[in-house]
Coordinates of C-alpha atoms and ligand atoms in Angstrom, one line a residue:
M60 CA 73.7 127.2 104.3
S61 CA 73.2 123.9 102.5
T62 CA 72.3 124.0 98.8
G63 CA 70.2 120.9 99.2
N64 CA 72.5 119.2 96.6
S65 CA 74.0 115.9 98.0
N66 CA 77.1 116.2 95.8
L67 CA 80.0 116.0 98.3
Y68 CA 82.0 118.6 96.3
A69 CA 79.1 121.1 96.5
R70 CA 79.4 120.8 100.3
F71 CA 83.2 121.3 100.1
R72 CA 82.7 124.4 98.2
E73 CA 80.3 125.9 100.6
S74 CA 83.0 125.5 103.4
Y75 CA 85.2 128.0 101.5
A76 CA 82.4 130.3 100.4
G77 CA 83.6 133.8 100.6
N78 CA 87.1 132.6 101.3
D79 CA 88.2 131.2 98.0
D80 CA 91.6 132.5 98.2
K81 CA 92.5 130.6 101.3
V82 CA 95.5 128.2 100.7
V83 CA 94.1 124.7 101.2
L84 CA 97.2 122.7 100.2
T85 CA 100.9 123.3 100.5
T86 CA 103.3 120.6 99.2
T87 CA 106.7 119.7 100.7
D88 CA 108.5 122.1 98.4
G89 CA 106.2 125.1 99.1
A90 CA 103.9 125.1 96.1
T91 CA 100.5 126.4 97.3
Y92 CA 97.1 125.8 96.0
S93 CA 94.2 128.0 97.1
F94 CA 90.5 126.7 97.0
A95 CA 90.1 128.8 93.9
D96 CA 93.0 127.0 92.3
I97 CA 91.6 123.6 93.1
H98 CA 88.1 124.7 92.0
R99 CA 89.4 125.9 88.6
Q100 CA 91.6 122.9 88.0
S101 CA 88.9 120.4 88.9
A102 CA 86.5 122.3 86.7
Q103 CA 89.0 121.9 83.7
I104 CA 89.5 118.3 84.3
A105 CA 85.6 117.7 84.7
E106 CA 85.1 119.6 81.5
L107 CA 87.7 117.5 79.8
I108 CA 86.3 114.2 81.0
S109 CA 82.8 115.3 79.8
S110 CA 84.1 116.2 76.5
L111 CA 85.4 112.6 76.1
G112 CA 81.9 111.4 76.3
V113 CA 82.2 110.0 79.9
E114 CA 78.8 110.2 81.4
R115 CA 77.5 110.4 85.0
G116 CA 77.7 107.0 86.7
D117 CA 80.6 106.0 84.4
R118 CA 83.7 104.8 86.2
V119 CA 87.1 106.6 85.9
S120 CA 89.9 104.2 86.8
V121 CA 92.9 106.0 88.2
Q122 CA 96.4 104.4 88.9
V123 CA 98.6 107.5 89.6
R124 CA 101.0 108.8 92.2
K125 CA 99.7 111.1 95.0
S126 CA 99.8 114.7 93.8
P127 CA 97.6 117.9 94.0
Q128 CA 96.5 117.1 90.5
N129 CA 95.4 113.7 91.6
L130 CA 93.3 115.4 94.3
C131 CA 91.8 117.7 91.5
L132 CA 91.0 114.6 89.4
Y133 CA 89.1 113.0 92.3
L134 CA 87.2 116.2 92.8
A135 CA 86.5 116.5 89.2
C136 CA 84.9 113.1 89.3
L137 CA 82.7 114.2 92.2
R138 CA 81.8 117.3 90.4
G139 CA 80.8 115.5 87.2
G140 CA 79.0 112.6 88.8
F141 CA 81.6 110.2 87.5
V142 CA 82.5 107.3 89.8
Y143 CA 86.0 107.6 91.0
H144 CA 88.0 104.2 91.0
P145 CA 91.4 104.5 92.5
L146 CA 93.9 101.9 92.2
N147 CA 96.9 101.2 94.4
L148 CA 100.1 102.1 92.4
G149 CA 101.6 98.8 93.3
Y150 CA 99.2 96.7 91.4
K151 CA 100.7 94.7 88.6
S152 CA 99.3 93.7 85.2
K153 CA 97.5 90.6 86.3
E154 CA 95.6 92.5 89.0
L155 CA 94.9 95.5 86.8
E156 CA 93.4 93.2 84.1
Y157 CA 90.9 92.1 86.6
F158 CA 90.1 95.6 88.1
I159 CA 89.7 97.2 84.7
G160 CA 87.8 94.3 83.2
N161 CA 85.4 94.3 86.2
A162 CA 84.9 98.1 86.7
E163 CA 84.5 98.6 83.0
P164 CA 85.6 102.3 83.1
A165 CA 85.0 104.9 80.4
L166 CA 88.4 106.4 81.1
V167 CA 91.7 105.1 82.5
V168 CA 94.2 107.6 84.0
C169 CA 97.7 106.3 84.7
D170 CA 101.4 107.3 85.2
S171 CA 103.3 107.8 81.9
E172 CA 105.6 104.9 83.0
N173 CA 102.7 102.4 82.9
E174 CA 100.9 103.9 79.9
A175 CA 101.9 101.1 77.4
T176 CA 100.7 98.3 79.8
L177 CA 97.5 100.1 80.9
S178 CA 96.6 100.9 77.3
D179 CA 96.9 97.3 76.4
I180 CA 94.7 96.3 79.3
A181 CA 92.3 99.0 78.6
R182 CA 92.0 98.1 74.9
S183 CA 91.4 94.4 75.7
A184 CA 88.6 95.6 78.2
G185 CA 87.1 97.8 75.4
V186 CA 88.2 101.1 76.9
N187 CA 89.5 103.5 74.4
C188 CA 90.3 106.5 76.6
V189 CA 93.7 106.3 78.4
Y190 CA 95.3 109.6 79.7
T191 CA 98.4 110.1 81.8
L192 CA 99.0 111.9 85.0
N193 CA 102.5 111.8 86.7
G194 CA 103.6 112.5 90.3
D195 CA 104.9 116.0 89.2
G196 CA 101.5 117.0 87.8
S197 CA 102.6 116.5 84.2
G198 CA 100.9 114.3 81.6
S199 CA 98.3 114.3 78.9
L200 CA 95.4 114.8 81.3
T201 CA 96.9 118.1 82.6
D202 CA 97.8 119.2 79.1
A203 CA 94.4 118.6 77.6
S204 CA 92.5 120.1 80.6
K205 CA 94.4 123.3 80.4
A206 CA 92.6 124.2 77.2
K207 CA 89.2 123.6 78.8
G208 CA 86.8 126.1 80.2
Q209 CA 86.9 126.8 83.9
S210 CA 83.2 127.2 84.7
F211 CA 82.2 123.6 84.9
E212 CA 78.8 123.5 86.9
T213 CA 78.9 120.7 89.7
V214 CA 76.1 118.4 89.0
N215 CA 73.2 117.9 91.3
C216 CA 73.4 114.6 93.0
E217 CA 70.9 112.5 95.0
S218 CA 72.3 111.0 98.2
D219 CA 72.5 107.5 96.7
D220 CA 74.3 108.4 93.5
L221 CA 77.5 106.7 93.3
A222 CA 80.7 108.6 94.1
A223 CA 83.5 106.0 94.2
L224 CA 84.2 102.4 93.6
L225 CA 87.0 100.8 95.6
Y226 CA 88.0 97.2 95.5
S227 CA 88.7 95.0 98.4
S228 CA 89.5 91.4 97.9
G229 CA 87.4 88.8 99.7
T230 CA 88.4 85.5 101.4
T231 CA 87.1 83.9 98.3
G232 CA 89.9 85.4 96.4
V233 CA 87.6 87.3 94.1
P234 CA 88.0 91.1 94.7
K235 CA 84.7 92.9 95.2
G236 CA 83.9 96.4 94.0
I237 CA 82.5 98.5 96.9
M238 CA 80.0 101.0 95.8
L239 CA 80.1 104.2 97.9
S240 CA 77.6 106.9 97.4
H241 CA 77.7 110.7 97.9
G242 CA 75.4 110.2 100.8
N243 CA 77.7 107.6 102.4
L244 CA 80.7 109.9 102.1
L245 CA 78.9 113.1 103.1
S246 CA 77.2 111.7 106.2
N247 CA 80.3 110.2 107.5
T248 CA 82.6 113.2 106.9
E249 CA 80.0 115.5 108.5
T250 CA 79.9 113.0 111.6
L251 CA 83.8 113.0 111.7
V252 CA 84.2 116.8 111.4
D253 CA 81.9 117.1 114.4
A254 CA 83.2 114.3 116.5
W255 CA 86.9 115.4 116.0
G256 CA 86.1 119.2 116.2
F257 CA 87.6 120.1 112.8
T258 CA 87.4 123.8 112.0
A259 CA 88.8 126.2 109.4
D260 CA 91.7 126.9 111.8
D261 CA 92.9 123.3 111.5
R262 CA 95.9 122.3 109.4
L263 CA 96.3 118.6 108.7
L264 CA 99.6 116.9 107.9
H265 CA 98.4 114.7 105.1
A266 CA 101.0 111.8 104.6
L267 CA 98.6 109.0 103.7
P268 CA 98.1 107.4 100.3
I269 CA 94.9 108.6 98.6
F270 CA 93.8 105.3 96.9
H271 CA 92.4 104.3 100.3
V272 CA 89.5 105.4 102.4
H273 CA 91.7 106.7 105.2
G274 CA 93.7 109.3 103.2
L275 CA 91.0 109.8 100.5
F276 CA 87.7 110.2 102.4
V277 CA 88.6 110.7 106.1
A278 CA 91.6 113.0 105.8
I279 CA 90.7 114.9 102.7
G280 CA 87.0 115.0 103.7
C281 CA 87.7 116.5 107.2
V282 CA 89.8 119.2 105.8
L283 CA 87.6 120.2 103.0
L284 CA 84.3 120.0 104.7
S285 CA 85.6 122.2 107.5
G286 CA 87.3 124.7 105.3
A287 CA 90.8 123.8 106.9
S288 CA 94.1 123.4 105.2
M289 CA 96.8 120.8 104.8
R290 CA 100.5 120.2 104.3
W291 CA 100.7 117.6 101.7
L292 CA 103.4 114.9 101.6
S293 CA 103.6 112.6 98.7
D294 CA 104.2 109.7 101.1
F295 CA 105.2 109.1 104.7
D296 CA 108.7 110.3 105.5
A297 CA 109.5 110.5 109.2
G298 CA 112.1 113.3 108.6
L299 CA 109.5 115.4 106.6
V300 CA 106.7 114.6 109.1
R301 CA 108.9 116.0 111.9
K302 CA 109.8 119.0 109.8
F303 CA 106.2 120.0 109.2
L304 CA 104.5 118.8 112.3
P305 CA 105.1 122.0 114.3
E306 CA 103.0 124.1 111.9
C307 CA 100.1 121.5 112.0
T308 CA 97.2 120.8 114.3
S309 CA 96.4 117.4 113.3
L310 CA 97.9 114.1 112.0
M311 CA 96.0 111.1 110.6
G312 CA 98.1 108.0 110.3
V313 CA 98.3 104.2 110.3
P314 CA 100.0 102.7 113.4
T315 CA 103.2 102.4 111.5
F316 CA 103.5 106.2 111.3
Y317 CA 103.5 106.3 115.1
T318 CA 106.1 103.6 115.5
R319 CA 108.3 105.1 113.0
L320 CA 108.2 108.6 114.7
L321 CA 108.9 106.9 118.1
A322 CA 111.8 105.1 116.6
D323 CA 113.7 108.4 116.5
P324 CA 114.8 109.0 120.1
S325 CA 114.8 112.8 119.6
F326 CA 111.1 112.9 118.7
S327 CA 109.4 114.7 121.6
D328 CA 106.6 117.0 122.8
D329 CA 108.3 120.0 121.1
D330 CA 107.5 118.4 117.6
C331 CA 103.9 118.3 118.6
R332 CA 103.6 121.8 120.1
N333 CA 100.7 122.9 117.9
I334 CA 99.0 119.5 117.5
R335 CA 95.6 119.1 119.0
L336 CA 94.7 115.7 117.5
F337 CA 96.5 112.5 116.5
V338 CA 94.3 109.9 114.8
S339 CA 95.2 106.3 114.2
G340 CA 93.3 103.7 112.2
S341 CA 93.3 101.0 109.4
A342 CA 95.0 98.5 111.6
P343 CA 95.3 97.8 115.4
L344 CA 97.4 100.3 117.3
L345 CA 99.5 98.4 119.8
E346 CA 98.9 99.4 123.5
E347 CA 102.7 99.9 124.0
T348 CA 102.8 102.4 121.1
F349 CA 99.8 104.3 122.6
V350 CA 101.4 104.4 126.0
E351 CA 105.0 105.3 124.7
F352 CA 103.5 108.1 122.5
E353 CA 101.7 109.6 125.6
A354 CA 104.8 109.4 127.7
R355 CA 107.0 110.9 125.0
T356 CA 104.7 113.7 123.7
G357 CA 101.9 114.0 126.2
H358 CA 99.3 113.3 123.6
T359 CA 96.9 110.3 123.7
I360 CA 96.5 108.9 120.1
L361 CA 92.8 108.8 119.2
E362 CA 92.1 105.4 117.6
R363 CA 89.0 104.9 115.4
Y364 CA 87.8 101.9 113.4
G365 CA 86.4 101.7 109.9
M366 CA 86.5 99.8 106.7
T367 CA 86.2 100.5 103.0
E368 CA 82.5 99.2 103.1
T369 CA 81.5 101.3 106.0
N370 CA 83.7 104.4 106.3
M371 CA 84.2 105.0 110.0
N372 CA 82.2 103.2 112.5
T373 CA 83.6 103.9 116.0
S374 CA 86.0 106.5 117.4
N375 CA 87.6 107.2 120.8
P376 CA 86.3 110.5 122.0
L377 CA 87.8 113.9 121.3
H378 CA 86.9 114.9 124.9
G379 CA 86.9 112.2 127.5
S380 CA 88.8 108.9 128.0
R381 CA 90.7 107.3 125.0
K382 CA 91.1 103.7 126.0
A383 CA 94.2 102.0 124.6
G384 CA 93.4 98.8 122.8
T385 CA 89.9 99.9 122.0
V386 CA 88.4 101.8 119.0
G387 CA 86.0 103.7 121.1
P388 CA 82.1 103.8 121.1
P389 CA 80.0 104.0 117.8
L390 CA 80.0 107.3 116.1
P391 CA 76.7 109.2 116.2
G392 CA 74.1 107.7 113.8
V393 CA 76.0 104.4 113.6
D394 CA 74.7 101.3 115.2
V395 CA 77.2 98.6 116.2
R396 CA 76.3 95.2 117.7
I397 CA 78.0 91.9 118.4
T398 CA 76.3 88.7 117.4
N399 CA 76.9 85.0 117.5
D400 CA 77.0 82.9 114.3
E401 CA 73.3 82.5 114.6
G402 CA 72.8 86.2 114.4
E403 CA 71.7 86.7 117.9
E404 CA 73.0 89.8 119.8
L405 CA 75.4 89.1 122.4
P406 CA 75.6 90.7 125.8
I407 CA 78.3 93.3 126.9
G408 CA 81.7 91.6 127.3
E409 CA 81.1 88.7 124.9
T410 CA 83.1 88.4 121.8
G411 CA 81.4 87.8 118.3
N412 CA 80.8 89.0 115.0
L413 CA 80.7 92.8 114.6
Q414 CA 77.7 94.2 112.7
V415 CA 77.2 97.8 111.6
R416 CA 74.2 99.8 110.4
G417 CA 74.0 103.5 109.4
P418 CA 74.1 106.0 106.5
N419 CA 77.9 105.4 106.3
V420 CA 77.3 101.8 105.2
F421 CA 78.0 101.2 101.5
V422 CA 75.4 100.7 98.8
G423 CA 76.4 97.2 97.9
Y424 CA 79.1 95.2 96.0
W425 CA 79.5 96.1 92.4
R426 CA 77.4 93.7 90.1
M427 CA 77.3 91.1 93.1
P428 CA 73.6 91.5 94.3
E429 CA 73.8 87.9 95.8
K430 CA 77.0 88.6 97.8
T431 CA 75.6 91.9 98.9
A432 CA 72.4 90.4 100.2
G433 CA 74.4 87.6 102.0
D434 CA 76.4 90.2 103.9
F435 CA 73.4 92.1 105.2
T436 CA 70.9 91.0 107.8
D437 CA 67.2 91.3 107.4
D438 CA 67.1 94.3 109.7
G439 CA 69.9 96.1 107.6
F440 CA 73.0 95.4 109.6
F441 CA 76.3 94.7 107.6
N442 CA 78.4 91.8 108.7
T443 CA 81.8 93.3 108.8
G444 CA 83.7 90.0 109.1
D445 CA 85.6 91.5 112.1
M446 CA 85.3 89.9 115.5
G447 CA 84.7 92.4 118.3
V448 CA 83.5 92.9 121.9
I449 CA 81.9 95.9 123.6
D450 CA 82.7 96.8 127.2
G451 CA 80.5 98.3 129.9
D452 CA 81.2 101.9 128.8
G453 CA 80.2 101.1 125.2
Y454 CA 83.8 101.0 123.9
V455 CA 84.4 98.5 121.1
S456 CA 87.5 96.4 120.7
I457 CA 88.5 94.5 117.6
V458 CA 89.7 91.2 118.7
G459 CA 90.4 89.4 115.4
R460 CA 89.6 89.3 111.9
A461 CA 87.2 86.6 110.9
K462 CA 88.5 86.9 107.4
D463 CA 92.1 86.4 108.2
L464 CA 93.0 89.6 106.6
V465 CA 96.7 90.4 106.9
I466 CA 97.4 94.1 107.4
T467 CA 101.0 95.0 106.6
G468 CA 102.0 98.8 107.0
G469 CA 98.4 99.7 106.9
L470 CA 97.7 97.9 103.7
N471 CA 95.4 94.8 103.5
V472 CA 96.5 91.5 102.1
Y473 CA 93.8 88.9 101.6
P474 CA 95.5 85.6 102.0
K475 CA 93.4 83.8 99.6
E476 CA 94.5 85.9 96.7
V477 CA 98.2 85.2 97.3
E478 CA 97.4 81.5 98.1
L479 CA 95.6 81.0 94.7
F480 CA 98.6 82.6 93.0
I481 CA 101.1 80.3 94.8
D482 CA 99.1 77.3 94.3
D483 CA 99.4 77.7 90.5
I484 CA 103.3 77.6 90.8
P485 CA 104.6 74.2 89.4
G486 CA 105.7 72.0 92.2
V487 CA 103.2 73.6 94.8
K488 CA 100.4 71.4 96.1
E489 CA 98.7 74.0 98.3
S490 CA 99.6 76.9 100.6
A491 CA 98.4 78.9 103.5
V492 CA 99.2 82.6 103.7
I493 CA 99.2 84.2 107.2
G494 CA 100.2 87.4 108.9
V495 CA 103.0 87.2 111.4
P496 CA 104.1 90.0 113.8
H497 CA 106.7 92.4 112.1
A498 CA 108.4 95.1 114.1
D499 CA 108.0 97.8 111.4
F500 CA 104.8 96.9 109.4
G501 CA 102.8 95.4 112.3
E502 CA 102.4 92.2 110.3
G503 CA 104.4 90.7 107.4
V504 CA 103.1 88.1 104.9
V505 CA 104.4 84.5 105.3
A506 CA 103.5 81.6 103.1
V507 CA 103.3 78.1 104.4
V508 CA 103.7 75.8 101.4
V509 CA 103.2 72.1 100.7
Q510 CA 105.1 70.7 97.7
D511 CA 103.6 68.1 95.3
G512 CA 107.0 66.8 94.1
S513 CA 106.2 67.3 90.5
A514 CA 108.9 70.0 90.0
A515 CA 111.6 71.5 92.1
V516 CA 110.6 74.7 93.7
S517 CA 112.4 76.8 96.2
D518 CA 111.4 79.7 98.4
A519 CA 113.3 82.0 96.2
D520 CA 111.3 80.8 93.2
I521 CA 108.0 81.5 95.0
I522 CA 108.9 84.9 96.3
G523 CA 110.3 85.8 92.7
A524 CA 107.1 84.7 91.0
C525 CA 104.9 86.7 93.6
R526 CA 107.2 89.7 93.1
E527 CA 106.7 89.7 89.3
N528 CA 102.8 89.4 89.6
L529 CA 101.7 91.0 92.8
A530 CA 102.1 94.3 94.5
N531 CA 105.1 94.3 96.7
F532 CA 103.2 94.6 100.0
K533 CA 101.5 91.2 99.2
V534 CA 104.7 89.4 98.5
P535 CA 105.6 86.9 101.3
K536 CA 108.6 87.9 103.4
K537 CA 109.3 84.2 104.0
V538 CA 108.2 80.9 102.7
V539 CA 108.2 77.9 104.9
F540 CA 107.8 74.3 103.5
V541 CA 105.8 71.8 105.5
D542 CA 104.6 68.2 104.8
E543 CA 101.0 69.1 105.4
L544 CA 98.8 72.0 106.6
P545 CA 97.1 71.6 110.0
R546 CA 93.3 71.2 109.5
N547 CA 90.3 70.9 111.8
T548 CA 87.7 68.2 111.5
M549 CA 85.8 70.3 109.0
A550 CA 88.9 70.2 106.8
K551 CA 89.5 73.9 107.3
V552 CA 93.2 75.1 107.5
Q553 CA 93.9 76.1 111.1
K554 CA 95.5 79.5 110.4
Q555 CA 95.6 80.3 114.2
R556 CA 97.8 77.4 114.8
L557 CA 100.2 78.4 111.9
R558 CA 100.3 82.0 113.3
E559 CA 101.3 80.6 116.7
T560 CA 103.9 78.3 115.2
Y561 CA 105.5 81.1 113.2
E562 CA 104.9 83.9 115.6
H563 CA 108.6 84.7 115.8
L564 CA 109.6 84.0 112.2
L565 CA 110.0 87.6 111.3
D566 CA 111.6 88.8 114.6
Ligands
AMP251 P1 90.0 98.6 104.8 O1 88.6 98.2 104.1 O2 91.2 98.6 104.0 O3 89.9 100.0 105.4 O4 90.2 97.6 106.1 C1 89.2 97.4 106.9 C2 89.8 96.4 108.1 O5 90.8 96.9 108.8 C3 88.7 96.3 109.1 O6 87.6 95.4 108.7 C4 89.5 95.9 110.3 O7 89.8 94.4 110.3 C5 90.7 96.6 110.1 N1 90.8 97.8 111.0 C6 90.5 99.1 110.6 N2 90.8 99.9 111.7 C7 91.1 99.1 112.7 C8 91.5 99.4 114.1 N3 91.6 100.7 114.6 N4 91.9 98.4 114.8 C9 91.8 97.2 114.3 N5 91.5 96.8 113.0 C10 91.2 97.9 112.2

């Protein structure tokens, strides 16, 4: 029975009521955490955070390795009404300065390895509280929370109270903070548990990162809201996935997970003997992967579509036909439509801008009311920036990314951000960053660069400078020099032409 409290954590707790000793999480080396353990540790962390003077609605910025204690920190934020702000561990100083400066957290938690850098960045942003949390669970956050009481009372939340702030760069190059409420997360998680048939009997193999919607809200949410359990991998390792797959009922992954599993010729239906559901998302699943996976294991991968701003929007069905190359019909309660550039709804079969409306759609961009207003229509639809088409059965296909997003190994690279950085390198006039097919990552980053002759600059210089300042997944795999960039009559760089020209560059 619901408590009437919209706090997502309160609903997680209800799922384990009377079954607190159930083991929820088992690590690869066999350490186990019951719900009671997680409840106690998250209480102690919430108590510590409160004692530091952090208040409801304050941001807690977190750049740490995936660990059970990281999960407890996330849950502690939910419990205390603090806004959880996860950061990819790959972000370097320049990027962190922006995120910390913009989110203005009351507390920063980082790996001991980065403590000196993060402390400097935090201090310049006026943040005095920095704690550490390492991949093995050690750190000053753990030490200080151990001394705290265990009976923290989860705060009552309204459905539009903020739960998390996740950044996603825009094509303008300015990363935007996406405000997600308890209501957004709760409604979408309830929908997914129902749509995908999660129950307390499920055991999920959790190998996704937890700084992103997929691993954090979709995977953890489905487990904790259904009272299920998970085998917890600190990252994707095909050998470990194969080792633990037979004890699991479900795997959620990015397409790369599936191509890597298939790369091992001995991977077969026997590995999947207890699996009832394979889910793929965050990037397009190639039809050939879908077909080969079915041939090898007998399982059809369920592909779904979502984004940080909206959580999950569409999903192929649990029961019924899963169509390769589509992301399925809209989830219950979610409206999806395709429009032309004038905002008029297009008929079935026509490609256009994909718009979404529903309780899953975010509250707005952090401190960007004009940008928020510009991305919503008068009747409350959010313009996703994706191009899509709906077929006669109501199945949606994502046909392109209006925003020219590059997705490499499931991680997003916004070309503008890399272009702005490269353009600042002496000797560079301008650049265009594109995604090019890559056998392992789906897409790899390629920079097409025009020199201005003011200084000698080589491809190694550009890649080296990117490597020092940007997360590794954003660093171009190759740099190509050209005399000029192809442009249309409106002077826009024709990225599609570049993609065609360099289609085989990373073969
Ligand atoms: P993110 O905000 O990091 O979750 O990235 C969201 C973007 O990933 C979406 O706007 C889509 O462009 C893309 N995306 C997510 N899932 C899929 C999918 N199943 N097929 C194609 N693109 C997808």
